[in-house]
């Protein structure tokens, strides 16, 4: 099980979550899957729709997801999963994450300490719902700089589980 | 003609739908479309519907851009070119400060990078805590602690979460206990020991020997005396610094608001539905937390109902059960230790509310099974349509709770029973006169094993409908049970099916043992 994305997309995700800090940020990951390998090709950041407890809770409203699913269909992509931040908490799923988890989806959790990214990890719900299984978060070269319109190198944030 | 409607399936559910992203079904309504979908793909059913056939909470269905919950739900019509989408609710987030088990990932193998990473998080900003009662806002308003109190509460004072300030809060606070029985006993004992400054107790009962198996506030010497008397004496001995308000009355719609208003927290230890709804509604109307507990046989439940922050008892149980369906502890029995545990859970929640610490059971129902020794937890949601705490409440003042629960009021019960009841002395006299009647005991066989009135036949309440042929309607039937309630229900039933020569023994076999034949054991 692996989830691959390039540095530009990782940075996009981190920047979105950094703006939300100290509250939790969230968003959706679109891409394709082949032979158990998932490749993220688009990251969409969402506004955390919760009215309270945004420091330790996030929610993606169905209409936000519906819109993302439309976009995925138009681009012939799938909704592979979601990302969210744990401000000043480890990048590990909480009991609350477990309770709300769906099978199949990749859940990328980014730990931010003092507003800076400390760790990024990806998880999938185990078939028996007893817990999450770690999923390799793979950094890959940028596919086609021209297509993405951002050819710069990444500032080199820690990337997490490849250590 | 029935249109064909495409349903978009989200990725997690596609493996249960033959891997398809879109499934087309003929349908005129959303409900028809979903039924056809699960007919074609059986496995989807349990993911979309709960065991009651209700669409799961985390599953949303959209017709084009609109959530069908805001349209006509499953009756929402669909036409040509409409599209349905099944959309999962997505939520999550870091655990709160102090939550153990940050990983919730027991499957991560040891040595895995993720598992070996020590949580290095600095303390998180404190999440919103339950608001402490109003008196806590001004530190100067809190009472001081004497040297004797510093000594007594030493183990609290060294807990940073309590400390001197917390102990002073407890001293300044007040709790009303509804009932001094199985749940009220441990509650009263521990709250007094913990130093809650004022404890009110509402109870009008006297101590019965059968209470002592679980109601540890009372002792053998108190049998026959008011419960409030033994409660007051025991609490005064345990902690003379606590003020005990003894309300020797039945809690009613007429006095509840006035009684509850004076207290910071209300703890419900009642054993009947009318009072439970009364306590709930009064707490909602007054904006007070209601620490709820209930017990039956080997099972217990506890929660905190605070309509300002979460659901109330009515959100959980909008309607009372039909009268007679749920037996009381007097009828069904209860393990004596059980109220100790549930009452102590209520006590802990009460203290947390008073101190404003921890995560209380607001929005959660704790269910305990003593035989399996299992605690389960159910999430509770506030019902926007709740008649008392919802968005458009229809209950704005206390109502008649006996009537609401389908029970006759005290006066109605008396008039209903009139002419149909005899007391145990009359029963004894009838026997001595050699009158011709059948004495029918409607209790359960295990109760019959403990004690019986000679000459009676056993016919448990629930077996009566099928055993009617055994009852001769031309003879007088005298019905009894343990205390007289079940046999009254049996009498009502027999009246409805055409019997007329009926009598109910007021007070049941218990009264018989007390007043006529002491050799029949009481239980």
XYZ file of C-alpha atoms in Angstrom:
686
model
C 0.000 0.000 0.000
C 1.451 3.304 -0.974
C 0.373 6.817 -1.706
C 2.662 8.777 -3.995
C 2.720 12.502 -4.557
C 5.262 15.004 -5.731
C 6.901 17.745 -3.702
C 4.815 20.470 -5.272
C 1.580 18.802 -4.170
C 2.996 18.065 -0.730
C 3.932 21.712 -0.374
C 0.483 22.794 -1.540
C -1.035 20.586 1.142
C 1.365 21.831 3.836
C 0.768 25.459 2.941
C -2.974 25.022 3.157
C -2.671 23.405 6.577
C -0.157 26.045 7.724
C -2.697 28.762 6.980
C -5.287 27.001 9.114
C -2.919 26.627 12.102
C -3.553 26.623 15.084
C -6.839 25.222 13.877
C -7.122 21.996 11.964
C -7.129 22.238 8.193
C -8.378 19.637 5.756
C -8.793 18.785 2.116
C -9.208 16.078 -0.455
C -6.726 14.071 -2.528
C -7.581 13.225 -6.135
C -5.638 10.872 -8.325
C -5.523 7.393 -9.770
C -4.909 3.934 -8.425
C -3.243 1.031 -10.205
C -2.078 -2.253 -8.662
C -2.526 -0.993 -5.107
C -0.333 2.051 -5.806
C -2.020 5.365 -5.522
C -0.771 8.468 -7.233
C -2.140 11.837 -6.123
C -2.380 14.326 -8.934
C -4.519 17.000 -7.412
C -4.882 18.434 -3.911
C -7.899 20.552 -2.964
C -7.784 22.407 0.348
C -11.077 22.961 2.141
C -12.210 25.406 4.709
C -12.875 23.577 8.000
C -16.664 23.792 8.211
C -16.922 23.221 11.960
C -18.263 26.115 13.986
C -16.494 25.145 17.195
C -13.582 22.937 18.254
C -11.678 23.690 15.048
C -8.445 23.310 17.009
C -8.920 19.579 17.304
C -11.696 18.666 14.903
C -12.376 19.009 11.223
C -15.307 18.169 9.093
C -15.701 18.114 5.329
C -19.249 18.986 4.390
C -20.965 16.623 1.942
C -21.427 19.469 -0.521
C -17.670 20.129 -0.480
C -17.027 16.470 -1.194
C -19.756 16.345 -3.827
C -18.028 19.208 -5.643
C -14.668 17.423 -5.408
C -16.215 14.250 -6.783
C -17.583 16.204 -9.728
C -14.177 17.660 -10.355
C -12.626 14.197 -10.133
C -15.062 12.829 -12.680
C -14.366 15.689 -15.055
C -10.615 15.009 -14.830
C -11.123 11.228 -14.893
C -9.643 10.956 -11.423
C -10.820 9.284 -8.227
C -11.237 10.623 -4.732
C -8.347 8.706 -3.152
C -8.641 10.140 0.323
C -8.301 13.159 2.545
C -5.697 15.108 4.424
C -5.927 17.006 7.671
C -3.614 18.498 10.261
C -3.058 17.700 13.916
C -1.864 21.020 15.323
C 0.759 20.309 18.011
C -0.147 16.646 18.016
C 1.550 13.657 16.391
C 0.658 12.614 12.855
C -1.133 9.577 14.161
C -4.838 8.855 13.907
C -6.874 9.619 17.007
C -9.732 7.592 18.378
C -11.991 10.211 16.839
C -10.345 9.713 13.447
C -10.916 5.987 13.794
C -14.531 6.388 14.668
C -15.207 8.469 11.575
C -12.985 6.609 9.138
C -14.234 5.017 5.946
C -12.630 2.005 4.354
C -10.612 2.460 1.173
C -9.668 6.117 1.625
C -6.105 7.231 2.339
C -5.981 9.551 5.329
C -2.916 11.772 5.311
C -2.265 13.388 8.696
C 0.167 16.262 8.982
C 1.579 17.194 12.351
C 2.307 20.905 12.773
C 4.331 22.099 15.725
C 4.206 25.806 16.373
C 2.871 26.245 12.854
C 5.711 24.333 11.162
C 5.302 20.955 9.562
C 6.869 18.269 11.720
C 5.654 15.089 10.141
C 3.324 13.739 7.441
C 1.960 10.228 7.397
C -0.683 8.330 5.537
C -3.070 5.749 6.955
C -5.792 3.424 5.826
C -8.529 1.873 7.869
C -7.971 -1.827 8.574
C -10.645 -4.121 7.161
C -11.945 -4.996 10.623
C -12.077 -1.297 11.622
C -9.909 -2.120 14.661
C -7.351 0.486 13.747
C -5.399 2.142 10.982
C -2.646 0.569 8.921
C 0.282 2.791 7.975
C 0.582 3.460 4.271
C 3.890 4.421 2.674
C 3.831 8.079 1.717
C 6.071 8.205 -1.301
C 7.649 11.374 -2.640
C 8.152 11.302 -6.375
C 9.674 13.623 -8.910
C 7.416 16.281 -10.320
C 5.736 14.825 -13.390
C 5.748 17.624 -15.857
C 6.718 21.010 -14.555
C 5.026 22.802 -17.418
C 1.758 21.013 -16.823
C 1.715 21.975 -13.177
C 3.030 25.451 -13.736
C 5.297 25.335 -10.704
C 8.721 24.018 -11.471
C 10.523 25.201 -8.346
C 12.241 22.877 -5.970
C 10.655 22.311 -2.642
C 11.866 24.107 0.461
C 12.663 20.689 1.847
C 10.149 20.115 4.557
C 10.473 16.880 6.432
C 8.428 14.378 4.588
C 7.759 11.801 7.161
C 7.739 8.116 6.859
C 10.538 7.582 4.413
C 13.060 7.847 7.247
C -42.964 6.225 -17.390
C -40.442 5.530 -14.672
C -37.203 7.385 -15.414
C -33.759 5.795 -15.178
C -31.646 7.552 -12.572
C -27.855 7.334 -12.293
C -26.527 6.913 -8.737
C -22.916 7.928 -8.126
C -21.173 5.546 -5.753
C -18.306 6.914 -3.631
C -15.006 5.046 -3.885
C -15.197 3.232 -0.489
C -18.487 1.600 -1.451
C -17.619 0.585 -4.992
C -16.204 -2.766 -3.980
C -19.698 -3.606 -2.734
C -21.235 -2.448 -5.994
C -19.355 -4.582 -8.459
C -16.618 -1.963 -8.721
C -18.950 0.419 -10.531
C -18.791 4.178 -10.098
C -22.280 4.786 -11.444
C -25.288 2.507 -11.303
C -28.482 3.280 -13.172
C -31.787 2.276 -11.664
C -35.428 2.853 -12.587
C -37.138 4.945 -9.885
C -39.683 7.670 -9.210
C -38.389 8.553 -5.749
C -35.098 8.538 -3.886
C -36.365 5.681 -1.712
C -37.195 3.543 -4.752
C -33.806 4.244 -6.260
C -31.954 3.205 -3.113
C -34.084 0.097 -2.647
C -33.382 -0.944 -6.219
C -29.679 -0.261 -5.670
C -29.460 -2.520 -2.608
C -31.621 -5.112 -4.367
C -29.003 -5.316 -7.095
C -26.076 -5.106 -4.660
C -27.061 -6.747 -1.386
C -23.757 -6.014 0.303
C -24.387 -2.302 0.060
C -27.380 -2.548 2.313
C -25.527 -2.800 5.607
C -23.263 0.086 4.640
C -26.151 2.364 3.754
C -28.751 1.360 6.320
C -28.583 0.609 10.026
C -30.279 -2.349 11.653
C -33.546 -0.392 11.820
C -33.533 0.250 8.097
C -32.682 3.922 8.602
C -30.115 5.578 6.371
C -26.850 5.678 8.295
C -25.789 8.890 9.938
C -22.549 9.231 8.009
C -24.190 8.576 4.661
C -25.669 11.500 2.774
C -27.789 11.262 -0.330
C -27.905 14.171 -2.738
C -30.351 14.785 -5.535
C -28.303 16.944 -7.861
C -27.085 19.728 -5.531
C -29.421 19.124 -2.636
C -29.272 16.909 0.411
C -32.481 14.856 0.361
C -32.738 15.291 4.142
C -33.738 18.870 3.403
C -36.170 17.811 0.694
C -38.641 15.006 1.301
C -36.019 12.477 2.374
C -36.722 9.095 0.817
C -39.984 10.376 -0.643
C -38.098 12.997 -2.665
C -39.223 12.588 -6.298
C -36.690 12.040 -9.070
C -37.179 12.820 -12.754
C -35.326 12.298 -15.991
C -31.881 13.941 -15.943
C -31.777 13.988 -12.135
C -28.665 12.474 -10.612
C -28.319 10.913 -7.196
C -25.019 10.884 -5.310
C -24.135 8.951 -2.198
C -21.716 11.142 -0.273
C -19.868 10.017 2.849
C -19.512 12.407 5.792
C -15.837 12.981 6.471
C -14.598 14.104 9.875
C -11.752 13.556 12.266
C -9.201 15.403 14.295
C -6.590 15.088 16.983
C -7.692 13.791 20.317
C -8.260 16.265 23.034
C -5.656 17.234 25.510
C -5.062 14.431 27.949
C -6.643 11.745 25.839
C -4.727 8.567 26.168
C -4.183 6.333 23.171
C -3.017 8.902 20.649
C -2.460 6.260 18.015
C -5.771 4.442 18.003
C -3.755 2.183 15.760
C -3.248 -1.011 17.663
C -2.373 -2.755 14.436
C 0.857 -0.839 13.916
C 3.665 -3.296 14.492
C 6.306 -2.500 17.085
C 9.404 -1.024 15.527
C 7.421 0.658 12.805
C 8.532 4.224 12.341
C 5.118 5.552 13.157
C 4.693 3.495 16.270
C 8.110 4.280 17.655
C 7.673 7.982 17.291
C 7.221 9.470 20.716
C 4.560 12.129 20.904
C 6.537 15.322 21.369
C 3.658 17.700 21.240
C 3.770 20.693 23.530
C 0.599 21.102 25.559
C -2.301 21.940 23.330
C -4.464 24.936 23.984
C -7.138 23.767 26.373
C -10.309 22.709 24.574
C -13.575 24.251 25.579
C -14.403 22.952 29.043
C -17.871 22.671 30.504
C -18.618 25.974 32.086
C -18.354 25.876 35.861
C -21.359 27.213 37.751
C -21.784 30.954 37.925
C -20.380 31.312 41.434
C -16.992 30.204 40.194
C -16.420 33.307 38.113
C -15.426 35.427 41.091
C -12.605 33.835 43.058
C -13.337 36.089 46.010
C -16.801 34.665 46.339
C -15.475 31.193 47.211
C -15.524 30.081 50.835
C -12.207 29.523 52.590
C -11.073 26.133 53.917
C -10.355 25.571 57.604
C -7.276 23.694 58.806
C -9.457 20.676 59.527
C -10.775 20.824 55.978
C -7.276 21.105 54.519
C -6.448 17.897 56.361
C -9.670 16.121 55.411
C -9.403 16.938 51.718
C -5.619 16.541 51.463
C -5.782 13.898 48.728
C -7.900 16.240 46.627
C -5.686 19.242 47.274
C -2.621 17.548 45.822
C -4.452 16.804 42.578
C -3.656 19.785 40.341
C -7.073 19.361 38.703
C -8.780 19.975 42.037
C -6.419 21.853 44.328
C -7.497 24.336 46.967
C -9.483 26.305 44.460
C -11.367 23.244 43.268
C -12.071 22.134 46.806
C -13.420 25.590 47.596
C -15.626 25.291 44.528
C -17.007 22.007 45.793
C -17.668 23.612 49.154
C -19.557 26.434 47.464
C -21.596 24.126 45.263
C -24.886 22.339 45.638
C -26.339 19.152 44.219
C -29.916 17.869 44.322
C -30.369 14.114 44.492
C -33.743 12.902 43.306
C -34.230 9.726 45.321
C -32.259 8.280 48.230
C -32.406 4.697 46.995
C -29.969 2.450 45.174
C -28.366 5.191 43.080
C -28.901 8.004 45.566
C -27.066 6.103 48.307
C -23.572 5.964 46.789
C -24.108 9.396 45.263
C -24.941 10.954 48.610
C -22.123 9.174 50.428
C -19.383 10.077 47.962
C -20.565 13.627 47.317
C -20.673 14.282 51.066
C -17.260 12.670 51.521
C -15.868 14.758 48.652
C -16.966 17.934 50.356
C -19.857 19.158 48.211
C -21.148 21.978 50.394
C -24.875 21.438 50.095
C -26.679 18.226 49.215
C -30.425 18.245 48.738
C -32.297 14.942 48.772
C -35.888 14.495 47.602
C -37.527 11.317 48.882
C -40.751 10.454 50.664
C -40.224 6.743 51.225
C -39.517 4.790 54.376
C -36.739 2.233 54.640
C -37.929 -1.270 53.859
C -35.890 -4.358 54.734
C -35.769 -5.242 51.034
C -33.945 -1.944 50.337
C -30.894 -2.894 52.391
C -29.508 -5.257 49.748
C -28.370 -2.193 47.773
C -29.308 1.090 49.466
C -26.151 1.401 51.555
C -27.113 4.779 52.970
C -29.578 3.064 55.306
C -29.058 0.411 57.968
C -31.070 -2.285 59.661
C -31.939 -0.038 62.583
C -33.642 2.371 60.173
C -36.180 -0.093 58.776
C -39.602 1.502 58.983
C -38.213 5.015 59.388
C -38.120 7.720 56.700
C -35.168 7.366 54.344
C -34.356 11.022 54.795
C -33.853 10.497 58.512
C -31.226 7.788 58.077
C -29.663 9.664 55.163
C -29.269 12.791 57.216
C -27.767 10.912 60.176
C -25.321 8.957 58.033
C -24.149 12.008 56.070
C -23.759 14.107 59.219
C -21.501 11.423 60.636
C -19.551 11.065 57.411
C -18.978 14.789 56.940
C -20.425 17.276 59.431
C -19.307 20.136 57.188
C -21.942 19.293 54.591
C -25.372 20.881 54.731
C -28.112 18.377 53.957
C -31.483 19.682 52.748
C -34.045 16.944 53.304
C -37.079 17.384 51.053
C -39.615 14.859 52.257
C -41.978 15.093 49.340
C -42.762 13.546 46.010
C -41.208 15.521 43.148
C -44.142 16.856 41.128
C -44.782 19.251 38.285
C -45.950 21.722 40.904
C -42.769 21.783 42.989
C -39.982 20.627 40.668
C -38.898 23.978 39.229
C -38.814 25.574 42.638
C -36.852 22.685 44.162
C -34.325 22.248 41.366
C -33.706 25.956 40.842
C -31.633 26.203 44.016
C -29.006 23.662 42.943
C -26.050 23.679 40.549
C -26.406 20.080 39.387
C -29.291 17.598 39.545
C -28.589 13.864 39.844
C -31.465 11.613 38.880
C -31.719 8.393 40.836
C -35.395 7.741 40.219
C -36.895 4.394 39.352
C -39.915 5.429 37.315
C -40.547 7.034 33.963
C -42.865 9.902 34.946
C -40.298 11.290 37.409
C -37.454 10.775 34.945
C -39.234 12.848 32.286
C -40.174 15.400 34.929
C -36.547 15.775 36.089
C -35.386 16.016 32.473
C -37.868 18.662 31.437
C -37.326 20.716 34.582
C -33.549 20.646 34.015
C -33.963 21.698 30.379
C -36.286 24.552 31.337
C -33.905 25.696 34.076
C -30.737 25.149 32.007
C -29.202 22.729 34.487
C -27.161 19.576 33.933
C -28.987 16.339 34.737
C -26.701 13.482 35.734
C -28.666 10.420 34.753
C -28.385 6.824 35.872
C -30.660 3.827 35.657
C -30.403 0.183 36.591
C -32.292 -3.004 35.903
C -31.360 -6.598 36.717
C -27.681 -6.721 35.662
C -27.553 -3.694 33.418
C -27.026 -0.040 34.028
C -26.872 3.184 32.054
C -25.441 6.584 32.778
C -25.166 9.875 30.936
C -25.128 13.609 31.472
C -28.012 15.445 29.884
C -27.304 19.109 29.469
C -29.519 20.608 26.808
C -27.319 23.716 26.585
C -24.448 21.627 25.273
C -25.945 18.348 24.077
C -28.954 16.082 23.973
C -31.510 15.621 26.743
C -33.261 12.466 27.931
C -36.102 13.081 25.481
C -33.654 13.219 22.553
C -32.691 9.678 23.560
C -36.160 8.443 24.489
C -38.785 10.695 22.880
C -41.613 8.545 24.206
C -42.016 6.522 27.359
C -42.479 2.787 26.962
C -46.074 1.592 27.148
C -47.087 1.175 30.789
C -46.184 -2.256 32.068
C -43.775 -3.115 29.262
C -40.632 -2.296 31.216
C -40.695 -3.943 34.617
C -39.433 -1.996 37.608
C -36.629 -3.265 39.833
C -39.290 -4.342 42.316
C -40.757 -6.603 39.638
C -37.678 -7.634 37.685
C -35.027 -7.587 40.363
C -31.656 -5.872 40.436
C -28.180 -6.986 41.417
C -27.474 -5.178 44.666
C -23.943 -4.078 43.772
C -24.993 -2.622 40.420
C -26.435 0.693 41.685
C -23.171 1.123 43.593
C -21.274 1.227 40.330
C -23.739 3.328 38.353
C -24.293 5.711 41.280
C -20.546 6.199 41.591
C -20.306 6.952 37.854
C -22.980 9.612 38.438
C -20.978 10.873 41.413
C -17.811 11.222 39.332
C -19.675 13.069 36.584
C -21.265 15.380 39.170
C -17.885 16.275 40.653
C -16.420 16.870 37.174
C -19.299 19.178 36.302
C -18.859 21.135 39.518
C -15.117 21.469 38.980
C -15.343 22.013 35.215
C -12.745 19.342 34.515
C -12.483 16.414 32.119
C -14.820 15.166 29.443
C -18.234 14.411 30.832
C -20.804 12.010 29.432
C -22.588 14.837 27.594
C -23.590 13.323 24.255
C -22.626 9.808 25.336
C -24.599 7.008 26.935
C -22.552 4.601 28.998
C -24.095 1.130 29.060
C -22.807 -1.389 31.570
C -23.443 -5.129 31.528
C -22.445 -6.698 34.841
C -22.726 -10.309 33.683
C -20.449 -9.759 30.701
C -18.475 -7.147 32.675
C -18.561 -4.833 29.698
C -18.883 -1.102 29.322
C -20.161 0.133 26.006
C -20.637 3.666 24.877
C -23.282 5.001 22.537
C -23.070 8.402 20.909
C -26.136 10.504 21.531
C -27.232 13.303 19.267
C -29.362 16.263 20.043
C -32.650 15.886 18.242
C -33.504 19.157 16.460
C -37.147 18.059 16.669
C -36.989 17.370 20.432
C -40.206 18.737 21.946
C -38.405 20.253 24.936
C -34.832 21.119 23.864
C -35.152 21.167 20.047
C -35.307 24.091 17.688
C -39.032 24.599 18.055
C -39.919 23.350 21.514
C -43.560 22.628 22.199
C -43.071 21.899 25.903
C -42.437 25.222 27.608
C -43.677 24.324 31.042
C -43.965 21.152 33.069
C -46.799 18.842 32.038
C -48.706 15.963 33.616
C -46.087 13.208 33.511
C -48.313 10.365 34.711
C -50.615 11.101 31.829
C -47.664 11.477 29.430
C -46.442 8.022 30.457
C -49.910 6.556 30.027
C -50.354 6.010 33.736
C -53.368 7.025 35.734
C -52.734 9.873 38.174
C -52.842 9.029 41.874
C -56.516 10.060 42.078
C -57.432 8.251 38.886
C -55.669 5.138 40.122
C -57.680 5.282 43.299
C -60.952 5.639 41.424
C -59.973 2.925 38.957
C -59.223 0.546 41.779
C -62.399 1.435 43.613
C -64.699 -1.527 43.766
C -62.068 -3.798 42.312
C -59.661 -3.981 45.226
C -59.757 -5.784 48.516
C -57.133 -5.641 51.221
C -55.418 -8.657 52.714
C -57.689 -8.707 55.778
C -60.740 -8.971 53.559
C -59.031 -11.762 51.663
C -58.364 -13.550 54.937
C -61.987 -13.089 56.025
C -63.277 -14.437 52.703
C -61.209 -17.557 53.200
C -62.426 -18.013 56.743
C -66.014 -17.666 55.615
C -65.332 -20.441 53.114
C -66.342 -18.315 50.129
C -66.009 -19.864 46.715
C -63.312 -18.093 44.698
C -60.062 -18.790 42.897
C -56.926 -17.065 44.173
C -54.635 -16.397 41.190
C -50.991 -15.492 41.762
C -49.673 -13.635 38.687
C -46.026 -13.497 39.787
C -43.132 -15.389 38.197
C -42.241 -18.990 39.092
C -39.024 -17.979 40.890
C -41.003 -15.661 43.134
C -43.492 -18.454 43.779
C -40.531 -20.551 44.967
C -39.722 -17.950 47.607
C -43.174 -17.458 49.039
C -46.790 -18.250 48.249
C -50.218 -17.907 49.769
C -51.618 -21.393 50.401
C -54.435 -22.290 48.026
C -53.346 -19.922 45.266
C -52.706 -21.069 41.694
C -49.707 -19.715 39.791
C -50.371 -17.999 36.483
C -47.614 -15.511 35.559
C -48.973 -12.289 34.069
C -47.600 -12.869 30.562
C -49.121 -16.392 30.373
C -52.670 -15.301 31.208
C -53.848 -14.688 27.614
C -53.041 -18.261 26.579
C -54.298 -19.821 29.814
C -57.714 -18.120 29.812
C -59.514 -21.468 29.384
C -58.268 -22.394 32.877
C -60.096 -19.439 34.391
C -63.805 -19.996 34.983
C -65.583 -16.686 34.432
C -68.552 -17.766 36.531
C -66.362 -18.017 39.642
C -64.913 -15.040 41.437
C -61.225 -14.532 40.647
C -59.017 -12.885 43.272
C -55.694 -11.758 41.799
C -52.495 -11.024 43.626
C -48.822 -10.405 42.925
C -45.918 -9.058 44.990
C -47.170 -5.524 45.675
C -50.395 -5.267 43.685
C -49.344 -3.579 40.439
C -49.006 -6.570 38.145
C -52.217 -8.131 39.396
C -54.002 -4.832 38.693
C -52.793 -5.081 35.098
C -54.021 -8.675 34.971
C -57.390 -7.480 36.265
C -57.588 -4.772 33.584
C -56.845 -7.383 30.933
C -59.437 -9.831 32.248
C -62.058 -7.083 32.382
C -61.371 -6.281 28.754
C -61.868 -9.888 27.684
C -65.184 -10.138 29.493
C -64.548 -11.301 33.057
C -66.449 -9.347 35.661
C -66.164 -11.197 38.981
C -62.703 -9.917 39.754
C -60.817 -8.569 42.749
C -57.256 -7.350 43.149
C -55.395 -7.819 46.434
C -54.054 -4.427 47.455
C -50.408 -4.654 48.566
C -50.050 -8.213 47.266
C -48.325 -11.038 49.041
C -46.065 -8.542 50.782
C -49.040 -7.077 52.654
C -50.275 -10.607 53.336
C -46.981 -11.462 55.096
C -46.999 -8.252 57.093
C -50.616 -8.193 58.165
C -52.031 -11.700 58.009
C -49.490 -14.494 57.949
C -45.933 -13.674 59.105
C -44.846 -17.238 58.290
C -44.976 -16.331 54.598
C -41.496 -14.931 53.941
C -41.134 -11.390 52.628
C -38.664 -10.639 49.853
